[in-house]
């Protein structure tokens, strides 16, 4: 099952990327208390997903074949400044989380085919939390957008 | 009469279970005898959320005292020390504002109304032309009248079209509203004060009622002294009078570590489920979410709660058993929960306990998600805060359409494209100048907001034009660009609603001093001067008097959960106190909740992150009249004690003062009863730090410090308590931090890490 292993590796990697990016955004916008605290909290969720996945990674191995490499996104290392910068950063987080989300969807399908209940349970649990991360990005985008676009100097 | 600053709750009138609370009329007059009073004018007290019915004594055109109204359902004649001694002296205080002030060369100078309003209008127009309505912010209070809030809401939402409106109710009761919306689909207190005489168990969650609502506590003390007293369960980190009552009645005092309320609520819920103390048929028929709730609370055994919260596991079991086995439970919730970490989730936890046992809408059974301020309920109802007028849902196009029709404006004017801006965010925008005009009415954020040095910087800076209307030149007004003198209670007419949906009419007793005007008149003057009109070019705000404003509000509330139909000024004059909706003692007696997607006030949130639930997700729950059992996992507070700051700082209220003491600080008696700030330490911590009772100390957090004498008191070990009422060197909010609950956006005053340094030479 080399391809499942590839996707398990991709899940691990993309969760890591998301966690790193969330922490970068938290620090970059630390003066916005809710952004700081929520992003830090959501980064913790991604860390937790990787921990849950760790035994599976050991079981299937973390195959690193060339093809899905193109799916890998880079972490957001340098958060942008200001209210418009926050909008862009949230959009980037949204993109990264969407990659995580679709990765879990793929893994859940594979786990069902294999009747690997342990993996299925992990994929479902993590994907549900990924959706909650995405919902928060959307909510926060909606809050920030009007003021950032219309009034901000 | 006895000095009620000493005998705070007055003499007992024991009340047996199921019988009516006896009358007892409390009176206080300043230097006149009762037979010398010229007139008594109907009103209700506005010094806390209880709403005690009273009459104002008038002598020679001055307010000289108050008397409780025996027939009033709320207080049956009683008044507490704040109401008795604090209601009228402020009005004749020599430092009242009597003329408008404007800033000239950095100083505030006296001027006339035309000049002051002219400056506001000039700035307002310029900003609207240049940047549009998002350049305007309004920050109001929990102390104006319904008519004033409604007028402000119409001006802001339909006239200007700004989403930046909030009240200081954000600081005191936003979580009450939020938790009611999450659980039941709309705001509105389910229970009635009459449930106090009917219940056999009383749970007070983070609610130091003996200090905050003294007359309500007197009512409970009377039950405790009567036959068949209820058992009292107290959840509070301090050993309050409620905790003492818990001991006396065979109840339990649970003292969770500051910031761990949710873990405790999850444990109590788990106990109910584990012992099947639930009304399974009722839950099945009238709620959704039981399985998720079960899964969420599963890890929270009593032992786990003991570890996380520092409580005794057996106490958790006993408290849960009292909830599980009593026949009628009444719960109240206040700041100890609302101003804490994970506030909305913890408050929803209380709603969940009642839902699991089907204990709502019946005599003795219910929840009071209490309000702190007297008229906070009306800020939420009218939409002078972030809510949409009449408990409408800003995400529901049909609701917005309805208001647009009522106000005869384009629906696009009414800001509904994003969640309304909460107070902390409004000040954030004012900080960067993105909000260029901030209008503050009847509140003192320079003292009451967290991180007050930052707030003072924002108000004092040039990036934002600040208008303040108030009774006095408060710390906030002193920083404003224009100050408008306002009339206070007794100097104007209006209605307000207390924490059990009781509406009172407070009539004008005397004229305001100098050129002071009612807040309603001030808002109307602005609307006129700005020429705000509806779609047909008629004045947007068509009313002139309080009664006309009230009638307009009744129209806006019609068909919504907070329906005021049938409650008129005449009826209020005749009956004194009337609950909304007319003839409804308790909400949800039919177990029909306002949760259908088309009717609800809110689609709900993820309690852990604050992400909004979408309309489709809400529809998918198919709640349709069933309540939501919502829960979240506990997470540790944002700022935990560290080596540098080993203690937890927590703030609260004291019995003789209210808010930032604008009124209570001007009553000689109340002032002397609690003149100065202090900080309270546990005996163990004081000993470890070598601090003696009465010694001056400095409390430091990463943000600021305060200095005050130490009192060794009943606060739990590891915590430091300070009252938040005082400005100056003892100002508690110097230390607190800008963090808020993800759902209610209520700031977390209750937790910040700190250290205490003894000072010498005192
Ligand atoms: S309990 Fe509240 S409303 Fe009643 S008299 Fe005291 S301060 Fe006023």
mmCIF file of C-alpha atoms in Angstrom, chain B residues 40-186:
data_model
loop_
_atom_site.group_PDB
_atom_site.id
_atom_site.type_symbol
_atom_site.label_atom_id
_atom_site.label_comp_id
_atom_site.label_asym_id
_atom_site.label_seq_id
_atom_site.Cartn_x
_atom_site.Cartn_y
_atom_site.Cartn_z
ATOM 1 C CA UNK B 40 -43.764 60.383 45.802
ATOM 2 C CA UNK B 41 -42.922 59.466 42.218
ATOM 3 C CA UNK B 42 -43.069 55.885 40.870
ATOM 4 C CA UNK B 43 -39.781 54.296 39.766
ATOM 5 C CA UNK B 44 -37.538 51.286 40.288
ATOM 6 C CA UNK B 45 -33.988 51.209 41.567
ATOM 7 C CA UNK B 46 -31.203 51.322 38.971
ATOM 8 C CA UNK B 47 -28.235 50.361 41.100
ATOM 9 C CA UNK B 48 -28.170 46.673 40.187
ATOM 10 C CA UNK B 49 -30.018 44.252 37.925
ATOM 11 C CA UNK B 50 -32.634 43.313 40.511
ATOM 12 C CA UNK B 51 -34.997 46.165 39.661
ATOM 13 C CA UNK B 52 -36.608 46.782 43.060
ATOM 14 C CA UNK B 53 -39.794 48.830 42.727
ATOM 15 C CA UNK B 54 -39.646 52.109 44.630
ATOM 16 C CA UNK B 55 -40.929 55.651 44.898
ATOM 17 C CA UNK B 56 -38.775 58.745 44.852
ATOM 18 C CA UNK B 57 -39.428 61.323 47.566
ATOM 19 C CA UNK B 58 -39.470 64.917 46.266
ATOM 20 C CA UNK B 59 -39.193 67.961 48.507
ATOM 21 C CA UNK B 60 -38.870 71.510 47.122
ATOM 22 C CA UNK B 61 -37.959 70.216 43.670
ATOM 23 C CA UNK B 62 -35.189 67.939 44.957
ATOM 24 C CA UNK B 63 -34.982 64.180 45.309
ATOM 25 C CA UNK B 64 -34.587 63.521 49.037
ATOM 26 C CA UNK B 65 -34.964 59.766 49.424
ATOM 27 C CA UNK B 66 -36.693 56.558 48.405
ATOM 28 C CA UNK B 67 -39.278 54.098 49.666
ATOM 29 C CA UNK B 68 -39.824 50.509 48.502
ATOM 30 C CA UNK B 69 -43.118 49.604 46.859
ATOM 31 C CA UNK B 70 -44.939 46.958 48.860
ATOM 32 C CA UNK B 71 -46.941 45.657 45.914
ATOM 33 C CA UNK B 72 -43.934 45.104 43.655
ATOM 34 C CA UNK B 73 -43.366 41.467 42.713
ATOM 35 C CA UNK B 74 -39.601 41.914 42.793
ATOM 36 C CA UNK B 75 -38.967 43.314 46.266
ATOM 37 C CA UNK B 76 -42.320 43.564 48.117
ATOM 38 C CA UNK B 77 -41.234 46.876 49.573
ATOM 39 C CA UNK B 78 -37.633 46.119 50.396
ATOM 40 C CA UNK B 79 -34.584 48.089 49.316
ATOM 41 C CA UNK B 80 -30.941 47.311 49.927
ATOM 42 C CA UNK B 81 -28.223 49.687 51.157
ATOM 43 C CA UNK B 82 -27.261 50.804 47.657
ATOM 44 C CA UNK B 83 -30.862 51.558 46.713
ATOM 45 C CA UNK B 84 -31.598 53.299 50.024
ATOM 46 C CA UNK B 85 -28.501 55.428 50.342
ATOM 47 C CA UNK B 86 -27.235 55.616 46.762
ATOM 48 C CA UNK B 87 -30.339 56.429 44.712
ATOM 49 C CA UNK B 88 -30.607 60.185 45.186
ATOM 50 C CA UNK B 89 -27.609 61.992 46.818
ATOM 51 C CA UNK B 90 -25.565 62.031 43.586
ATOM 52 C CA UNK B 91 -28.245 64.163 41.875
ATOM 53 C CA UNK B 92 -27.575 67.263 43.963
ATOM 54 C CA UNK B 93 -23.844 66.737 44.032
ATOM 55 C CA UNK B 94 -22.027 70.018 43.273
ATOM 56 C CA UNK B 95 -19.797 68.374 40.668
ATOM 57 C CA UNK B 96 -22.655 67.491 38.284
ATOM 58 C CA UNK B 97 -22.041 68.443 34.677
ATOM 59 C CA UNK B 98 -24.390 71.321 33.857
ATOM 60 C CA UNK B 99 -23.133 72.610 30.509
ATOM 61 C CA UNK B 100 -21.558 71.010 27.451
ATOM 62 C CA UNK B 101 -17.755 71.136 27.232
ATOM 63 C CA UNK B 102 -15.486 71.192 24.203
ATOM 64 C CA UNK B 103 -11.747 70.812 23.943
ATOM 65 C CA UNK B 104 -9.873 74.030 23.110
ATOM 66 C CA UNK B 105 -6.069 74.034 22.999
ATOM 67 C CA UNK B 106 -5.991 70.776 24.879
ATOM 68 C CA UNK B 107 -8.372 71.910 27.647
ATOM 69 C CA UNK B 108 -12.084 71.273 28.156
ATOM 70 C CA UNK B 109 -14.010 74.558 28.259
ATOM 71 C CA UNK B 110 -17.688 75.317 28.813
ATOM 72 C CA UNK B 111 -19.866 76.003 25.831
ATOM 73 C CA UNK B 112 -23.502 75.832 24.653
ATOM 74 C CA UNK B 113 -25.382 72.961 23.059
ATOM 75 C CA UNK B 114 -25.295 74.387 19.539
ATOM 76 C CA UNK B 115 -21.528 74.690 19.588
ATOM 77 C CA UNK B 116 -20.981 71.249 21.108
ATOM 78 C CA UNK B 117 -23.408 69.474 18.801
ATOM 79 C CA UNK B 118 -22.053 71.494 15.874
ATOM 80 C CA UNK B 119 -18.587 70.068 16.475
ATOM 81 C CA UNK B 120 -19.910 66.527 16.621
ATOM 82 C CA UNK B 121 -21.953 66.916 13.459
ATOM 83 C CA UNK B 122 -19.079 68.506 11.594
ATOM 84 C CA UNK B 123 -16.763 65.623 12.435
ATOM 85 C CA UNK B 124 -19.454 63.048 11.849
ATOM 86 C CA UNK B 125 -20.291 64.356 8.370
ATOM 87 C CA UNK B 126 -16.660 64.658 7.363
ATOM 88 C CA UNK B 127 -15.986 61.067 8.361
ATOM 89 C CA UNK B 128 -19.097 59.753 6.619
ATOM 90 C CA UNK B 129 -18.095 61.536 3.411
ATOM 91 C CA UNK B 130 -14.535 60.371 3.564
ATOM 92 C CA UNK B 131 -14.731 56.855 4.979
ATOM 93 C CA UNK B 132 -18.382 55.911 5.326
ATOM 94 C CA UNK B 133 -20.305 54.600 8.339
ATOM 95 C CA UNK B 134 -17.624 52.141 9.491
ATOM 96 C CA UNK B 135 -15.743 55.164 10.807
ATOM 97 C CA UNK B 136 -18.329 55.539 13.613
ATOM 98 C CA UNK B 137 -18.458 53.610 16.873
ATOM 99 C CA UNK B 138 -20.905 53.773 19.789
ATOM 100 C CA UNK B 139 -20.184 52.475 23.225
ATOM 101 C CA UNK B 140 -23.103 52.643 25.624
ATOM 102 C CA UNK B 141 -24.049 51.320 28.989
ATOM 103 C CA UNK B 142 -26.259 49.099 31.077
ATOM 104 C CA UNK B 143 -27.798 52.105 32.783
ATOM 105 C CA UNK B 144 -29.850 54.051 30.245
ATOM 106 C CA UNK B 145 -33.537 53.410 29.601
ATOM 107 C CA UNK B 146 -35.024 51.145 26.956
ATOM 108 C CA UNK B 147 -36.334 54.148 24.980
ATOM 109 C CA UNK B 148 -32.828 55.616 24.803
ATOM 110 C CA UNK B 149 -31.205 52.381 23.685
ATOM 111 C CA UNK B 150 -33.823 51.791 21.028
ATOM 112 C CA UNK B 151 -33.339 55.304 19.662
ATOM 113 C CA UNK B 152 -29.576 54.835 19.645
ATOM 114 C CA UNK B 153 -29.965 51.470 17.890
ATOM 115 C CA UNK B 154 -32.113 53.000 15.138
ATOM 116 C CA UNK B 155 -29.691 55.905 14.645
ATOM 117 C CA UNK B 156 -26.681 53.571 14.459
ATOM 118 C CA UNK B 157 -28.145 50.692 12.486
ATOM 119 C CA UNK B 158 -30.655 52.404 10.183
ATOM 120 C CA UNK B 159 -29.413 55.997 10.119
ATOM 121 C CA UNK B 160 -25.651 55.664 9.842
ATOM 122 C CA UNK B 161 -25.362 51.935 9.164
ATOM 123 C CA UNK B 162 -22.475 51.034 11.431
ATOM 124 C CA UNK B 163 -21.911 47.585 12.951
ATOM 125 C CA UNK B 164 -19.703 49.132 15.635
ATOM 126 C CA UNK B 165 -22.180 49.403 18.493
ATOM 127 C CA UNK B 166 -21.745 47.826 21.859
ATOM 128 C CA UNK B 167 -22.372 48.448 25.524
ATOM 129 C CA UNK B 168 -20.430 47.933 28.686
ATOM 130 C CA UNK B 169 -22.933 45.119 29.108
ATOM 131 C CA UNK B 170 -20.259 43.283 27.113
ATOM 132 C CA UNK B 171 -18.231 43.354 30.315
ATOM 133 C CA UNK B 172 -20.973 42.166 32.642
ATOM 134 C CA UNK B 173 -23.660 40.130 30.919
ATOM 135 C CA UNK B 174 -22.691 39.284 27.359
ATOM 136 C CA UNK B 175 -22.241 35.696 28.447
ATOM 137 C CA UNK B 176 -25.753 35.551 29.901
ATOM 138 C CA UNK B 177 -27.176 36.444 26.494
ATOM 139 C CA UNK B 178 -24.736 34.247 24.594
ATOM 140 C CA UNK B 179 -25.384 31.124 26.672
ATOM 141 C CA UNK B 180 -29.161 31.568 26.415
ATOM 142 C CA UNK B 181 -28.855 31.867 22.626
ATOM 143 C CA UNK B 182 -26.616 28.813 22.368
ATOM 144 C CA UNK B 183 -28.852 26.595 24.508
ATOM 145 C CA UNK B 184 -32.364 27.854 23.839
ATOM 146 C CA UNK B 185 -32.074 29.670 20.491
ATOM 147 C CA UNK B 186 -32.761 33.153 21.846
#
